[in-house]
Amino acid sequence: MGVGHSSLSSCSVDSLCITAFIAQPKTTSFSNSNRQKPLFPTKKQSPFAVLKIGTLNCARVAGEMEIEKGIAAAGKPIVDRHGIDDGLIQKIVYDALVWSSLHGLLVGDRNDQRSGKLPGVGMVHAPIALLPTSFPESYWKQACELAPIFNELIDRVSLDGKFLQDSLARTKKVDAFTSRLLDIHSKILEMNKKEEIRLGLHRSDYMLDEKTKLLLQIEFNTISSSFAGLGCLVTDLHRTLLNDYGEDLGLDSKRIPGNTATGQFAEALAKAWTEYNNPRAVAMIVVQTEERNMYDQHWLCTVLKERYNVRTIRKTLAEIDSEGQLLPDGTFLVGGQAVAVVYFRAGYAPIDYPSESEWRARLLMEQSSAIKCPSISYHLAGTKKIQQELAKPNVLERFLESKEDTAKLRKCFAGLWSLVDSDITKKAIEKPELFVMKPQREGGGNNIYGDDVKETLLRLQKEGSEEDAAYILMQRIFPAVSPTFLIRDGICRKDHAISELGVYSAYLRNKESVIMNDQCGYLMRTKVSSSNEGGVAAGFAVLDSIYLT
Ligand code: ADP
Ligand code: MG
């Protein structure tokens, strides 16, 4: 188990001063996909230490000894966060909020109904960590080194249609969403259609397991890898704060690695657009009907336009269905406009397909010659079931020749099992706290933890149905816990937090030529240690950067 923190004393708060920032903590997130508890519950429920701008009256952590143990295990904390002067924190928080507002480190405010549809309306700063989180340089290098290897692996897996279909065959029977994706994939296989130009904008997520000291992969995202735009800004913000306050804090801004995720993702999209070779064509972003994380996406489009002069259009799947047209030569038109690249920031969850219209749109795009990011094959290659299949003995070797590369990948694999493995399900029923149960879903809030693992496994056993094929079991990873300042809705709280490092990567290939295979910046996400899930958009985590130790 990770280091717990049940002994936080609650705090009294003198709320005043900057009225814009003294709203009560929100109980829900800015995401459509929030199905679990938010990161910050209401004040009444909150055991957390709260800092309000103006007057600080912050709780002290009763279980400090326990927490310090956790930190010591992870390496020295970058700064003694119990000891930072409250007045100094107030100043830094204020500056962080000003900086975020001025530099577009923003999301739509869920309290404003129009904020998910209309840019420039109802904006609030993104949830952020006040200071970067320490992360050992050797693990950082390891994560960066893995990026191009994973890219190549996914590309090769995507080409093995039989492997994808066979691996997901049992899941298909019980999971309607995966089944629809597989149907599209089958149709493409039947057409014998080859994707000559393949583009992947990925993010591989890791946690550093405290006990084993191993960097272990949580998952590999091949669709809608979000926060490249805002992640870069958090890095810039933290560097700025350390330039201004580094001396007081004993921190050096140069220890925060540069983050060029936005620029490199834009570069990959631009290069794909160039390969498509139609100067009049646009890049199309597939979006949800409401998107409070739109500024993250707009950052990418803005760079794409300003640096590469590539225009983008934003369309929902329903709009693509009504406006889309497939020409006999494979050209895909939307509203009469040729589309070179389709970049999905929607389409990864059942909620994105409320009717047949959306599925028609997905198939139409897949049948076209437009470059899909991701193609249906890349999408399937990024499912949790495939992650589990790839972790089986001798499977990586089917796709990669280099022993060195397979060893590097395997080293970051956590324990992953299918529920067919009766020894493991037995263990998971006995010690459910050591496992996470995952369905084939993306976007946060879908996994099963703790006693629910046991209950679900027992129910599946009792029913004897094939529903077990909808899930995989994964070893639970326990990162070290450290005290962190988290800011959401203008309110700064000190809490015990754990972090997940995401490393972005881009892959572009045209036939035999690999045009791009690069690591592209990073995203640290930090969440209170008591929260199981980690999504920022889903309301569980804050955006963060890393301080190399
Ligand atoms: P999603 O596709 O919904 O993002 P993930 O596999 O990334 O699914 O899981 C969501 C979150 O749950 C992660 O960001 C992480 O915080 C937590 N999580 C997932 N797997 C594990 C694990 N094996 N150990 C500990 N936490 C995990
Ligand atoms: Mg995830």
XYZ file of C-alpha atoms and ligand atoms in Angstrom:
577
model
C 0.000 0.000 0.000
C 1.038 3.570 -0.517
C 1.612 5.882 2.381
C -1.789 6.793 3.715
C -2.790 10.129 5.147
C -5.824 9.656 7.267
C -4.657 11.988 9.997
C -5.045 15.421 8.472
C -6.505 17.983 10.783
C -9.062 20.287 9.216
C -8.429 23.980 8.944
C -10.304 27.136 9.564
C -10.232 29.611 6.773
C -10.538 33.339 6.853
C -11.853 33.912 3.406
C -11.606 37.371 2.022
C -9.596 39.535 -0.295
C -9.629 38.597 -3.910
C -13.271 37.984 -4.509
C -12.755 36.444 -7.900
C -10.903 33.596 -6.292
C -12.834 32.928 -3.135
C -15.599 30.851 -4.590
C -16.341 27.622 -2.773
C -14.460 24.628 -4.059
C -16.369 23.102 -6.936
C -17.709 19.640 -6.571
C -17.504 18.663 -10.180
C -15.095 18.918 -13.034
C -15.036 20.521 -16.456
C -15.176 17.208 -18.204
C -18.145 15.362 -19.605
C -16.610 12.101 -18.587
C -16.488 12.689 -14.863
C -18.097 9.767 -13.204
C -16.175 9.690 -9.968
C -15.535 11.896 -7.079
C -13.843 15.172 -7.925
C -10.352 15.988 -6.782
C -11.616 18.552 -4.321
C -14.814 17.735 -2.506
C -16.949 20.433 -0.878
C -15.464 22.345 1.998
C -17.558 20.526 4.544
C -16.286 17.163 3.437
C -12.776 18.318 2.897
C -10.079 17.045 5.177
C -7.547 19.030 3.172
C -5.505 21.980 4.119
C -6.838 25.037 2.337
C -4.991 28.212 1.536
C -7.046 31.167 0.454
C -5.481 34.135 -1.091
C -5.386 36.971 1.341
C -5.556 35.445 4.772
C -3.881 32.158 5.305
C -4.816 29.927 8.121
C -3.653 26.607 7.063
C -3.939 23.242 8.732
C -0.866 21.401 9.781
C -0.368 17.847 8.790
C -0.653 15.541 11.737
C 0.901 12.537 10.079
C 4.073 14.248 8.971
C 6.410 11.508 10.068
C 4.654 9.008 7.893
C 4.730 11.279 4.906
C 8.344 12.250 5.295
C 9.157 8.550 5.164
C 7.481 8.365 1.789
C 9.379 11.349 0.508
C 12.696 10.079 1.749
C 12.099 6.910 -0.192
C 11.503 8.863 -3.383
C 14.588 10.997 -2.993
C 14.900 14.236 -1.100
C 11.986 16.617 -1.460
C 12.995 19.592 -3.560
C 11.935 21.952 -0.871
C 10.554 21.561 2.621
C 6.966 22.372 1.794
C 5.929 22.399 5.420
C 8.393 25.136 6.056
C 7.596 27.619 3.307
C 6.436 30.894 4.720
C 2.682 31.404 4.214
C 3.185 34.962 3.031
C 5.560 33.774 0.340
C 3.102 31.113 -0.794
C 0.373 33.731 -1.074
C 2.572 35.839 -3.314
C 3.507 32.916 -5.542
C -0.106 31.767 -5.840
C -1.177 35.256 -6.828
C 1.553 35.477 -9.463
C 0.719 31.996 -10.771
C -2.923 32.985 -11.238
C -2.017 36.215 -13.019
C 0.462 34.407 -15.257
C -2.063 31.681 -16.150
C -4.719 34.227 -17.040
C -2.357 36.264 -19.213
C -0.750 33.309 -20.987
C -3.747 31.145 -21.848
C -3.240 28.421 -19.262
C -7.012 28.158 -19.244
C -9.983 25.834 -19.346
C -13.692 26.500 -19.657
C -15.371 27.193 -16.334
C -18.060 24.615 -15.755
C -20.181 27.218 -13.979
C -20.652 29.034 -17.255
C -22.941 27.098 -19.564
C -21.429 28.546 -22.714
C -17.815 27.860 -21.748
C -17.695 24.497 -23.514
C -18.896 25.916 -26.809
C -17.785 29.494 -27.104
C -14.129 30.489 -26.780
C -13.443 33.620 -24.770
C -16.404 33.041 -22.490
C -16.312 31.667 -18.950
C -12.620 30.925 -18.659
C -10.803 29.818 -15.528
C -7.168 28.943 -14.965
C -6.355 25.244 -15.466
C -5.927 23.202 -12.279
C -2.207 23.388 -11.511
C 0.443 22.473 -8.996
C 2.014 25.615 -7.563
C 5.561 24.266 -7.832
C 7.095 21.503 -9.948
C 7.329 18.009 -8.504
C 10.711 16.427 -8.017
C 11.529 13.552 -10.315
C 14.835 11.651 -10.559
C 16.715 12.489 -13.749
C 17.620 8.864 -14.484
C 13.918 7.871 -14.675
C 13.172 10.912 -16.776
C 15.840 9.845 -19.260
C 14.511 6.293 -19.227
C 10.974 7.495 -20.037
C 12.255 9.674 -22.896
C 14.292 6.822 -24.318
C 11.237 4.551 -24.405
C 9.185 6.959 -26.518
C 10.474 6.124 -30.032
C 10.514 2.394 -29.239
C 6.854 2.439 -28.227
C 6.033 4.437 -31.369
C 7.626 1.814 -33.571
C 5.949 -1.003 -31.649
C 2.485 0.536 -32.048
C 3.055 1.068 -35.756
C 3.978 -2.565 -36.252
C 1.132 -3.854 -34.095
C -1.285 -1.690 -36.096
C -0.262 -3.490 -39.277
C -1.090 -6.916 -37.834
C -4.854 -6.914 -38.326
C -5.172 -10.541 -37.290
C -3.347 -9.964 -34.009
C -5.677 -7.068 -33.175
C -8.827 -8.983 -34.103
C -7.772 -12.208 -32.369
C -6.608 -10.485 -29.192
C -9.873 -8.567 -28.884
C -12.171 -11.385 -30.084
C -13.471 -12.332 -26.604
C -13.790 -8.690 -25.591
C -15.835 -8.062 -28.751
C -18.534 -10.428 -27.549
C -19.210 -8.534 -24.344
C -18.196 -4.956 -25.035
C -20.445 -3.212 -27.558
C -18.141 -0.202 -27.978
C -15.018 -2.235 -28.725
C -17.150 -4.391 -30.995
C -18.125 -1.375 -33.125
C -14.486 -0.310 -33.420
C -13.561 -3.837 -34.474
C -16.341 -3.866 -37.070
C -14.874 -0.765 -38.687
C -11.440 -2.349 -38.540
C -12.800 -5.522 -40.220
C -14.373 -3.500 -43.012
C -11.069 -1.753 -43.659
C -9.266 -5.097 -43.688
C -11.825 -6.463 -46.166
C -11.241 -3.464 -48.422
C -7.572 -4.390 -48.287
C -6.947 -0.709 -47.705
C -3.385 0.261 -46.814
C -2.650 3.341 -44.758
C 0.532 4.489 -46.479
C 0.882 7.651 -44.400
C 0.558 6.944 -40.703
C 0.553 9.563 -37.979
C 0.566 8.957 -34.240
C 0.479 11.632 -31.552
C 0.950 9.619 -28.403
C 1.440 9.882 -24.675
C 2.911 7.103 -22.583
C 2.012 7.437 -18.895
C 4.169 6.168 -16.038
C 4.291 6.039 -12.303
C 7.413 5.518 -10.281
C 6.728 2.577 -7.965
C 8.095 3.436 -4.567
C 8.790 -0.060 -3.332
C 10.441 -1.597 -6.388
C 11.998 1.702 -7.569
C 10.754 0.882 -11.063
C 9.291 3.243 -13.612
C 6.124 1.388 -14.618
C 3.819 2.175 -17.499
C 0.199 2.952 -16.673
C -0.990 3.031 -20.274
C -0.096 4.115 -23.784
C -2.503 6.640 -25.321
C -2.916 6.537 -29.078
C -6.090 8.616 -29.302
C -6.693 12.146 -28.087
C -3.513 12.430 -26.014
C -4.446 15.668 -24.349
C -2.693 18.538 -22.560
C 0.318 18.948 -24.827
C -0.697 22.618 -25.145
C -1.403 23.384 -21.504
C 1.394 21.095 -20.270
C 3.977 23.284 -22.018
C 2.484 26.351 -20.375
C 2.728 24.796 -16.915
C 6.417 24.199 -17.553
C 6.795 27.857 -18.568
C 4.834 28.983 -15.523
C 6.965 26.947 -13.125
C 10.159 28.220 -14.711
C 8.918 31.777 -14.391
C 7.996 31.279 -10.741
C 11.390 29.772 -9.978
C 13.133 32.605 -11.792
C 11.294 35.007 -9.512
C 11.240 33.046 -6.264
C 13.917 30.391 -6.771
C 16.335 32.034 -4.382
C 13.760 32.179 -1.599
C 12.779 28.590 -2.237
C 16.280 27.262 -2.850
C 15.279 26.033 -6.304
C 16.841 26.496 -9.720
C 14.532 26.975 -12.725
C 17.096 25.248 -14.954
C 16.273 21.931 -13.281
C 12.865 21.978 -15.005
C 13.340 20.360 -18.411
C 12.080 22.360 -21.387
C 8.785 21.270 -22.840
C 8.168 21.549 -26.575
C 5.172 19.220 -26.862
C 2.920 21.777 -28.591
C 5.531 22.766 -31.171
C 6.470 19.172 -31.939
C 2.871 17.964 -32.197
C 2.161 20.879 -34.536
C 5.281 19.974 -36.507
C 4.106 16.369 -36.864
C 0.649 17.485 -38.012
C 2.231 19.927 -40.477
C 4.578 17.291 -41.849
C 1.674 14.868 -42.283
C -0.253 17.600 -44.073
C 2.762 18.129 -46.377
C 2.950 14.404 -47.133
C -0.708 14.437 -48.139
C 0.314 16.956 -50.740
C -2.778 19.027 -51.346
C -2.037 22.683 -50.557
C -5.733 23.529 -50.439
C -6.616 20.841 -47.902
C -7.158 21.536 -44.207
C -6.506 19.651 -40.995
C -9.728 18.713 -39.220
C -10.048 18.342 -35.476
C -12.789 15.982 -34.412
C -14.255 17.534 -31.288
C -16.908 16.802 -28.714
C -20.053 18.935 -28.833
C -18.947 20.606 -25.617
C -15.267 20.902 -24.801
C -14.008 22.739 -21.763
C -10.466 21.748 -22.587
C -10.681 23.661 -25.875
C -7.761 26.011 -25.177
C -5.369 23.071 -25.033
C -6.557 22.201 -28.552
C -6.527 25.806 -29.758
C -2.890 26.145 -28.751
C -2.012 23.350 -31.144
C -4.091 24.814 -33.988
C -2.642 28.264 -33.443
C 0.923 27.011 -33.689
C -0.017 24.946 -36.734
C -1.373 28.037 -38.448
C 1.281 30.512 -37.350
C 4.329 28.336 -37.905
C 3.233 26.158 -40.798
C 0.297 28.030 -42.331
C -1.933 24.974 -42.083
C -5.575 25.814 -41.491
C -7.772 23.751 -39.201
C -11.497 23.228 -38.957
C -13.305 21.849 -35.893
C -16.130 19.389 -36.423
C -18.154 17.021 -34.281
C -18.762 13.481 -35.495
C -22.417 14.376 -36.174
C -21.343 17.346 -38.292
C -18.893 15.160 -40.184
C -21.716 12.739 -40.910
C -23.949 15.450 -42.315
C -21.270 17.458 -44.148
C -18.799 14.733 -45.121
C -18.415 13.321 -48.609
C -16.130 10.617 -49.884
C -15.002 11.047 -53.483
C -14.230 8.006 -55.658
C -10.490 8.741 -55.479
C -10.622 8.618 -51.651
C -10.557 12.383 -51.100
C -12.533 13.343 -48.025
C -14.536 16.557 -48.225
C -16.227 18.258 -45.300
C -18.468 21.128 -46.304
C -16.811 20.948 -49.714
C -13.339 21.362 -48.177
C -10.690 18.650 -48.737
C -9.298 17.219 -45.501
C -5.643 16.151 -45.367
C -5.398 15.174 -41.698
C -8.108 14.108 -39.267
C -6.985 14.668 -35.687
C -9.268 13.043 -33.103
C -9.928 14.853 -29.853
C -13.175 12.925 -29.539
C -14.362 9.500 -30.553
C -12.619 7.497 -27.822
C -15.655 6.965 -25.577
C -19.148 5.502 -26.084
C -20.633 8.870 -25.106
C -19.124 10.320 -28.299
C -21.365 8.022 -30.372
C -24.926 8.744 -29.210
C -26.430 7.586 -32.529
C -25.616 5.746 -35.752
C -24.682 9.081 -37.299
C -21.396 9.264 -35.372
C -20.461 5.698 -36.293
C -21.167 6.452 -39.960
C -18.823 9.441 -39.733
C -16.067 7.317 -38.191
C -16.354 4.704 -40.933
C -16.459 7.293 -43.699
C -13.260 8.935 -42.481
C -11.590 5.571 -42.138
C -12.468 4.670 -45.714
C -11.014 7.909 -47.024
C -7.444 8.726 -47.963
C -7.226 11.449 -45.288
C -4.503 10.763 -42.719
C -6.192 9.666 -39.526
C -4.584 10.441 -36.188
C -5.243 7.821 -35.083
C -6.362 5.296 -37.686
C -8.722 2.624 -36.386
C -5.724 0.258 -36.183
C -3.706 2.688 -34.058
C -6.770 3.243 -31.882
C -7.160 -0.496 -31.262
C -3.416 -0.946 -30.730
C -3.731 1.491 -27.815
C -6.440 -0.454 -25.971
C -5.766 -1.859 -22.543
C -6.393 -5.385 -23.768
C -3.610 -5.028 -26.336
C -1.334 -3.563 -23.643
C -1.972 -6.736 -21.647
C -1.416 -9.027 -24.646
C 1.882 -7.302 -25.442
C 3.060 -7.973 -21.894
C 2.723 -11.750 -22.363
C 5.959 -13.682 -22.872
C 7.358 -13.698 -26.419
C 4.764 -11.305 -27.847
C 6.988 -8.225 -28.121
C 9.464 -10.358 -30.060
C 6.875 -10.842 -32.787
C 7.011 -7.114 -33.503
C 10.505 -5.917 -32.624
C 13.832 -7.430 -33.646
C 16.102 -5.654 -31.201
C 16.589 -7.599 -27.973
C 17.790 -4.424 -26.323
C 14.565 -2.609 -27.221
C 12.302 -5.415 -26.053
C 14.205 -5.576 -22.760
C 13.774 -1.821 -22.274
C 10.046 -2.018 -22.908
C 9.549 -5.067 -20.728
C 11.304 -3.399 -17.842
C 8.540 -0.788 -17.656
C 5.662 -3.271 -17.884
C 3.688 -3.688 -14.693
C 1.967 -7.007 -14.034
C -0.889 -7.339 -16.539
C -3.296 -10.248 -16.736
C -6.438 -11.424 -18.427
C -9.191 -12.618 -16.099
C -8.888 -16.072 -17.635
C -5.875 -16.519 -15.361
C -7.561 -18.145 -12.361
C -4.499 -17.913 -10.074
C -4.435 -14.165 -10.503
C -8.165 -13.660 -10.066
C -7.907 -15.690 -6.855
C -5.073 -13.450 -5.649
C -7.013 -10.343 -6.636
C -10.022 -11.509 -4.627
C -7.758 -12.107 -1.613
C -5.812 -8.858 -1.943
C -7.838 -6.508 -4.134
C -5.868 -3.473 -2.932
C -2.887 -4.710 -4.940
C -4.757 -4.652 -8.245
C -6.608 -2.339 -10.607
C -9.333 -3.721 -12.830
C -9.677 -1.955 -16.174
C -12.350 -2.081 -18.864
C -11.595 -1.080 -22.471
C -12.273 2.600 -21.890
C -10.416 5.899 -22.080
C -10.842 9.268 -20.471
C -10.715 8.519 -16.762
C -13.212 7.348 -14.192
C -13.703 3.838 -15.550
C -11.329 1.682 -13.520
C -12.216 -0.439 -10.514
C -10.196 -0.326 -7.277
C -10.067 -1.840 -3.793
C -13.060 -3.798 -2.508
C -14.925 -3.150 -5.742
C -12.325 -5.348 -7.494
C -13.173 -8.204 -5.164
C -16.925 -7.695 -5.492
C -16.783 -7.481 -9.272
C -14.604 -10.570 -9.598
C -16.862 -12.575 -7.273
C -19.936 -11.449 -9.212
C -18.352 -12.417 -12.530
C -17.406 -15.824 -11.113
C -20.903 -16.388 -9.789
C -22.589 -15.377 -13.007
C -20.168 -17.439 -15.045
C -20.742 -15.063 -17.938
C -18.156 -14.037 -20.479
C -18.251 -10.465 -19.195
C -14.820 -11.092 -17.679
C -13.411 -10.523 -21.174
C -14.343 -6.843 -20.900
C -11.611 -6.319 -18.296
C -7.945 -6.743 -17.637
C -6.237 -6.889 -14.262
C -3.213 -4.766 -13.541
C -0.741 -4.638 -10.707
C -1.445 -1.551 -8.641
C 1.468 0.867 -8.653
C 2.202 2.876 -5.522
C 4.218 6.037 -6.096
C 5.764 7.954 -3.208
C 3.551 10.525 -1.538
C 4.738 14.088 -1.064
C 3.192 17.276 0.258
C 2.166 19.496 -2.638
C 0.370 22.792 -3.214
C -2.511 22.245 -5.626
C -4.521 25.127 -7.107
C -8.001 24.759 -8.509
C -10.576 27.505 -8.969
C -8.194 30.043 -7.497
C -7.894 28.156 -4.240
C -4.591 26.694 -3.131
C -4.559 23.612 -0.924
C -1.685 21.739 0.565
C -2.129 18.014 0.405
C -0.358 14.713 0.088
C -0.050 13.926 -3.560
C 1.252 11.390 -6.023
C 2.290 12.006 -9.593
C 2.086 10.398 -13.016
C 4.519 11.321 -15.748
C 3.299 11.344 -19.338
C 5.815 11.481 -22.159
C 4.518 12.650 -25.521
C 5.786 11.262 -28.781
C 5.074 11.700 -32.467
C 5.425 9.169 -35.240
C 5.006 9.854 -38.930
C 5.756 7.527 -41.733
C 5.056 7.395 -45.435
C 5.494 3.893 -46.842
C 9.039 2.813 -45.999
C 10.196 6.209 -44.911
C 10.003 7.184 -41.228
C 9.677 10.961 -41.314
C 9.403 11.549 -37.594
C 9.845 9.342 -34.546
C 10.518 11.635 -31.614
C 9.891 12.131 -27.955
C 7.983 15.433 -27.685
C 7.894 16.977 -24.245
C 5.947 15.796 -21.248
C 3.070 16.222 -18.857
C 3.193 15.654 -15.147
C -0.167 15.110 -13.471
C -0.413 15.270 -9.715
C -3.369 14.199 -7.617
C -4.192 13.812 -3.951
C -2.922 10.438 -2.883
C -6.338 9.275 -1.699
C -7.773 9.568 -5.205
C -7.612 6.430 -7.319
C -8.096 8.056 -10.694
C -5.764 10.578 -12.216
C -7.466 12.520 -14.997
C -7.082 16.293 -15.029
C -10.079 16.813 -17.303
C -12.038 14.337 -15.221
C -11.416 16.515 -12.178
C -9.043 14.282 -10.228
C -5.627 15.780 -10.862
C -3.769 19.006 -11.560
C -1.262 19.829 -14.285
C 2.309 19.879 -13.134
C 5.901 19.855 -14.389
C 9.033 18.137 -13.154
C 12.044 19.278 -11.194
C 14.958 16.992 -11.939
C 16.799 15.616 -8.947
P -7.706 6.073 -18.726
O -7.627 5.570 -20.114
O -9.089 6.200 -18.228
O -6.864 7.303 -18.531
P -5.715 4.737 -17.099
O -5.237 3.366 -17.289
O -4.758 5.812 -17.455
O -7.100 4.901 -17.860
O -6.153 4.911 -15.595
C -6.680 6.117 -15.083
C -5.912 6.537 -13.857
O -5.987 5.516 -12.857
C -4.436 6.767 -14.081
O -4.180 8.080 -14.528
C -3.849 6.494 -12.703
O -3.958 7.620 -11.870
C -4.759 5.405 -12.167
N -4.170 4.084 -12.444
C -4.328 3.360 -13.574
N -3.636 2.205 -13.508
C -3.034 2.198 -12.315
C -2.178 1.262 -11.649
N -1.838 0.121 -12.208
N -1.736 1.602 -10.417
C -2.086 2.755 -9.825
N -2.898 3.664 -10.402
C -3.369 3.399 -11.625
Mg -4.840 7.470 -18.599
